[in-house]
PDB file of C-alpha atoms in Angstrom:
ATOM      1  CA  MET A  11      27.217 -25.606   3.845  1.00 48.00           C
ATOM      2  CA  ALA A  12      23.515 -23.957   4.332  1.00 65.00           C
ATOM      3  CA  LYS A  13      21.309 -24.779   2.131  1.00 88.00           C
ATOM      4  CA  SER A  14      19.162 -22.015  -0.354  1.00 96.00           C
ATOM      5  CA  LEU A  15      16.116 -22.310  -2.111  1.00 97.00           C
ATOM      6  CA  VAL A  16      15.217 -20.018  -5.166  1.00 98.00           C
ATOM      7  CA  ILE A  17      11.833 -20.370  -6.514  1.00 98.00           C
ATOM      8  CA  LYS A  18      10.503 -19.020 -10.001  1.00 98.00           C
ATOM      9  CA  VAL A  19       6.930 -18.544  -9.999  1.00 98.00           C
ATOM     10  CA  THR A  20       5.445 -18.083 -13.455  1.00 97.00           C
ATOM     11  CA  ALA A  21       1.942 -18.606 -12.512  1.00 97.00           C
ATOM     12  CA  GLY A  22      -0.536 -16.071 -11.387  1.00 96.00           C
ATOM     13  CA  ALA A  23      -4.476 -15.853 -11.071  1.00 94.00           C
ATOM     14  CA  ASP A  24      -4.411 -17.856 -14.500  1.00 96.00           C
ATOM     15  CA  ALA A  25      -2.943 -21.015 -12.654  1.00 97.00           C
ATOM     16  CA  PRO A  26      -4.179 -20.481  -8.840  1.00 97.00           C
ATOM     17  CA  GLU A  27      -3.285 -23.665  -7.295  1.00 97.00           C
ATOM     18  CA  ARG A  28       0.417 -23.612  -9.059  1.00 97.00           C
ATOM     19  CA  CYS A  29       1.103 -20.058  -8.247  1.00 98.00           C
ATOM     20  CA  SER A  30      -0.429 -20.837  -4.410  1.00 98.00           C
ATOM     21  CA  GLN A  31       1.945 -23.614  -4.323  1.00 98.00           C
ATOM     22  CA  ALA A  32       5.240 -21.760  -5.248  1.00 98.00           C
ATOM     23  CA  PHE A  33       4.432 -18.876  -2.061  1.00 98.00           C
ATOM     24  CA  THR A  34       3.048 -21.330   0.274  1.00 98.00           C
ATOM     25  CA  VAL A  35       6.717 -23.778  -0.250  1.00 98.00           C
ATOM     26  CA  ALA A  36       8.542 -20.148  -0.151  1.00 98.00           C
ATOM     27  CA  ALA A  37       6.826 -19.129   3.262  1.00 97.00           C
ATOM     28  CA  VAL A  38       7.276 -22.262   4.649  1.00 97.00           C
ATOM     29  CA  ALA A  39      10.973 -22.636   3.737  1.00 97.00           C
ATOM     30  CA  VAL A  40      11.643 -18.968   5.161  1.00 96.00           C
ATOM     31  CA  ALA A  41       9.645 -19.854   8.411  1.00 94.00           C
ATOM     32  CA  SER A  42      12.281 -23.248   8.557  1.00 95.00           C
ATOM     33  CA  GLY A  43      15.183 -21.005   8.119  1.00 95.00           C
ATOM     34  CA  VAL A  44      15.668 -21.588   4.746  1.00 96.00           C
ATOM     35  CA  GLU A  45      17.492 -18.642   2.650  1.00 97.00           C
ATOM     36  CA  VAL A  46      14.452 -17.774   0.253  1.00 98.00           C
ATOM     37  CA  SER A  47      14.910 -16.242  -2.968  1.00 98.00           C
ATOM     38  CA  LEU A  48      11.217 -15.431  -4.503  1.00 98.00           C
ATOM     39  CA  TRP A  49      11.157 -14.906  -8.410  1.00 98.00           C
ATOM     40  CA  LEU A  50       8.051 -13.141  -9.990  1.00 98.00           C
ATOM     41  CA  THR A  51       7.963 -13.787 -13.724  1.00 98.00           C
ATOM     42  CA  GLY A  52       4.733 -14.049 -16.155  1.00 97.00           C
ATOM     43  CA  GLU A  53       1.476 -13.642 -14.895  1.00 97.00           C
ATOM     44  CA  SER A  54       2.630 -13.568 -11.154  1.00 98.00           C
ATOM     45  CA  SER A  55       4.645 -10.291 -11.920  1.00 98.00           C
ATOM     46  CA  TRP A  56       1.172  -8.688 -10.702  1.00 98.00           C
ATOM     47  CA  PHE A  57       2.037  -9.114  -7.299  1.00 98.00           C
ATOM     48  CA  ALA A  58       4.801  -7.123  -7.293  1.00 98.00           C
ATOM     49  CA  LEU A  59       2.235  -4.225  -7.128  1.00 98.00           C
ATOM     50  CA  PRO A  60       0.516  -3.367  -4.060  1.00 98.00           C
ATOM     51  CA  GLY A  61      -3.105  -4.534  -3.389  1.00 97.00           C
ATOM     52  CA  ARG A  62      -2.888  -6.857  -6.234  1.00 97.00           C
ATOM     53  CA  ALA A  63      -2.128 -10.364  -3.980  1.00 97.00           C
ATOM     54  CA  ALA A  64      -5.648  -9.206  -1.809  1.00 97.00           C
ATOM     55  CA  GLU A  65      -7.551 -10.113  -4.808  1.00 97.00           C
ATOM     56  CA  PHE A  66      -6.162 -13.578  -5.343  1.00 97.00           C
ATOM     57  CA  GLU A  67      -8.504 -16.410  -3.809  1.00 93.00           C
ATOM     58  CA  LEU A  68      -7.963 -19.881  -3.464  1.00 97.00           C
ATOM     59  CA  PRO A  69     -10.204 -21.774  -1.134  1.00 97.00           C
ATOM     60  CA  HIS A  70      -8.268 -23.679   1.714  1.00 97.00           C
ATOM     61  CA  ALA A  71      -5.006 -21.656   0.625  1.00 97.00           C
ATOM     62  CA  ALA A  72      -2.896 -19.071   2.747  1.00 97.00           C
ATOM     63  CA  PRO A  73      -3.709 -15.823   1.571  1.00 97.00           C
ATOM     64  CA  LEU A  74      -1.180 -14.213  -0.284  1.00 97.00           C
ATOM     65  CA  PRO A  75      -0.914 -11.084   1.352  1.00 98.00           C
ATOM     66  CA  ASP A  76       0.489 -12.954   4.567  1.00 97.00           C
ATOM     67  CA  LEU A  77       2.903 -15.169   2.238  1.00 98.00           C
ATOM     68  CA  ILE A  78       3.942 -12.109   0.907  1.00 98.00           C
ATOM     69  CA  GLU A  79       4.909 -10.193   4.537  1.00 97.00           C
ATOM     70  CA  THR A  80       6.775 -13.729   5.592  1.00 97.00           C
ATOM     71  CA  LEU A  81       8.819 -13.303   2.246  1.00 97.00           C
ATOM     72  CA  LEU A  82       9.720  -9.771   2.426  1.00 97.00           C
ATOM     73  CA  ALA A  83      10.440 -10.164   6.411  1.00 97.00           C
ATOM     74  CA  ALA A  84      13.075 -13.321   6.225  1.00 96.00           C
ATOM     75  CA  GLY A  85      13.607 -13.907   2.598  1.00 96.00           C
ATOM     76  CA  ARG A  86      13.716 -11.973  -0.591  1.00 98.00           C
ATOM     77  CA  ILE A  87      11.525 -11.311  -3.574  1.00 98.00           C
ATOM     78  CA  THR A  88      12.525 -10.557  -6.987  1.00 98.00           C
ATOM     79  CA  LEU A  89      10.340  -9.333 -10.100  1.00 98.00           C
ATOM     80  CA  CYS A  90      11.229 -10.343 -13.469  1.00 98.00           C
ATOM     81  CA  THR A  91      13.315  -7.163 -15.569  1.00 98.00           C
ATOM     82  CA  GLN A  92      11.631  -8.061 -18.659  1.00 98.00           C
ATOM     83  CA  CYS A  93       8.404  -9.149 -17.633  1.00 98.00           C
ATOM     84  CA  ALA A  94       7.968  -6.016 -15.352  1.00 98.00           C
ATOM     85  CA  ALA A  95       9.022  -4.037 -18.956  1.00 98.00           C
ATOM     86  CA  ARG A  96       6.020  -6.132 -20.600  1.00 98.00           C
ATOM     87  CA  ARG A  97       3.355  -4.963 -18.087  1.00 98.00           C
ATOM     88  CA  ASP A  98       4.785  -1.493 -17.649  1.00 98.00           C
ATOM     89  CA  ILE A  99       5.676  -2.126 -13.960  1.00 98.00           C
ATOM     90  CA  THR A 100       8.413   0.329 -12.419  1.00 98.00           C
ATOM     91  CA  GLU A 101      10.327   0.080  -9.530  1.00 97.00           C
ATOM     92  CA  ARG A 102       8.369   3.314  -8.280  1.00 97.00           C
ATOM     93  CA  ASP A 103       5.358   0.854  -8.980  1.00 98.00           C
ATOM     94  CA  VAL A 104       6.203  -2.668  -6.399  1.00 98.00           C
ATOM     95  CA  ILE A 105       5.694  -3.283  -3.055  1.00 98.00           C
ATOM     96  CA  ASP A 106       8.496  -2.080  -0.905  1.00 97.00           C
ATOM     97  CA  GLY A 107      11.209  -4.226  -0.531  1.00 97.00           C
ATOM     98  CA  VAL A 108      10.491  -6.552  -3.872  1.00 98.00           C
ATOM     99  CA  ARG A 109      13.710  -5.384  -6.369  1.00 98.00           C
ATOM    100  CA  ILE A 110      13.708  -5.846  -9.894  1.00 98.00           C
ATOM    101  CA  ALA A 111      16.478  -7.590 -11.494  1.00 98.00           C
ATOM    102  CA  GLY A 112      17.419  -9.828 -14.740  1.00 98.00           C
ATOM    103  CA  ALA A 113      18.314 -13.434 -16.094  1.00 97.00           C
ATOM    104  CA  GLN A 114      22.116 -12.592 -15.007  1.00 97.00           C
ATOM    105  CA  VAL A 115      20.921 -12.100 -11.399  1.00 98.00           C
ATOM    106  CA  PHE A 116      18.840 -14.987 -11.398  1.00 98.00           C
ATOM    107  CA  VAL A 117      21.847 -17.336 -12.661  1.00 97.00           C
ATOM    108  CA  SER A 118      24.552 -15.679 -10.072  1.00 98.00           C
ATOM    109  CA  GLU A 119      21.605 -17.156  -7.735  1.00 98.00           C
ATOM    110  CA  VAL A 120      20.608 -20.588  -8.619  1.00 97.00           C
ATOM    111  CA  THR A 121      24.500 -21.450  -9.617  1.00 96.00           C
ATOM    112  CA  PRO A 122      26.363 -22.023  -6.286  1.00 96.00           C
ATOM    113  CA  ASP A 123      26.373 -24.976  -4.758  1.00 94.00           C
ATOM    114  CA  GLY A 124      24.007 -25.387  -2.037  1.00 94.00           C
ATOM    115  CA  VAL A 125      21.178 -24.060  -3.953  1.00 97.00           C
ATOM    116  CA  GLN A 126      18.161 -25.825  -5.056  1.00 96.00           C
ATOM    117  CA  ALA A 127      15.753 -23.942  -7.874  1.00 96.00           C
ATOM    118  CA  LEU A 128      12.243 -24.951  -8.144  1.00 97.00           C
ATOM    119  CA  VAL A 129      10.119 -23.534 -10.877  1.00 97.00           C
ATOM    120  CA  TYR A 130       6.052 -23.102 -10.422  1.00 97.00           C
TER     121      TYR A 130
END
């Protein structure tokens, strides 16, 4: 049975190291052939918008736009429905390939056998 990884990112520029760790782990897992679903929640929601990841800086960390590109190429990125609504973000606003979905979809992703969920 293949193992998959669901990562929920709750941090953004407000906690840059935690945020970067989540994106880095997700991108490394995808590059290693692991099925990855990355969820943007809370302050990380802003990274669903074009250009916002380019504004993120953290010394000695991989550029966030590169990590997002890797994830979109071989994994999945989801923006939390409620988090998007609280920030007036709609499907028209997000980067191509980012979906908006809610708790029901998150639960359906984290509950099957063979899934590891991480929260940053």
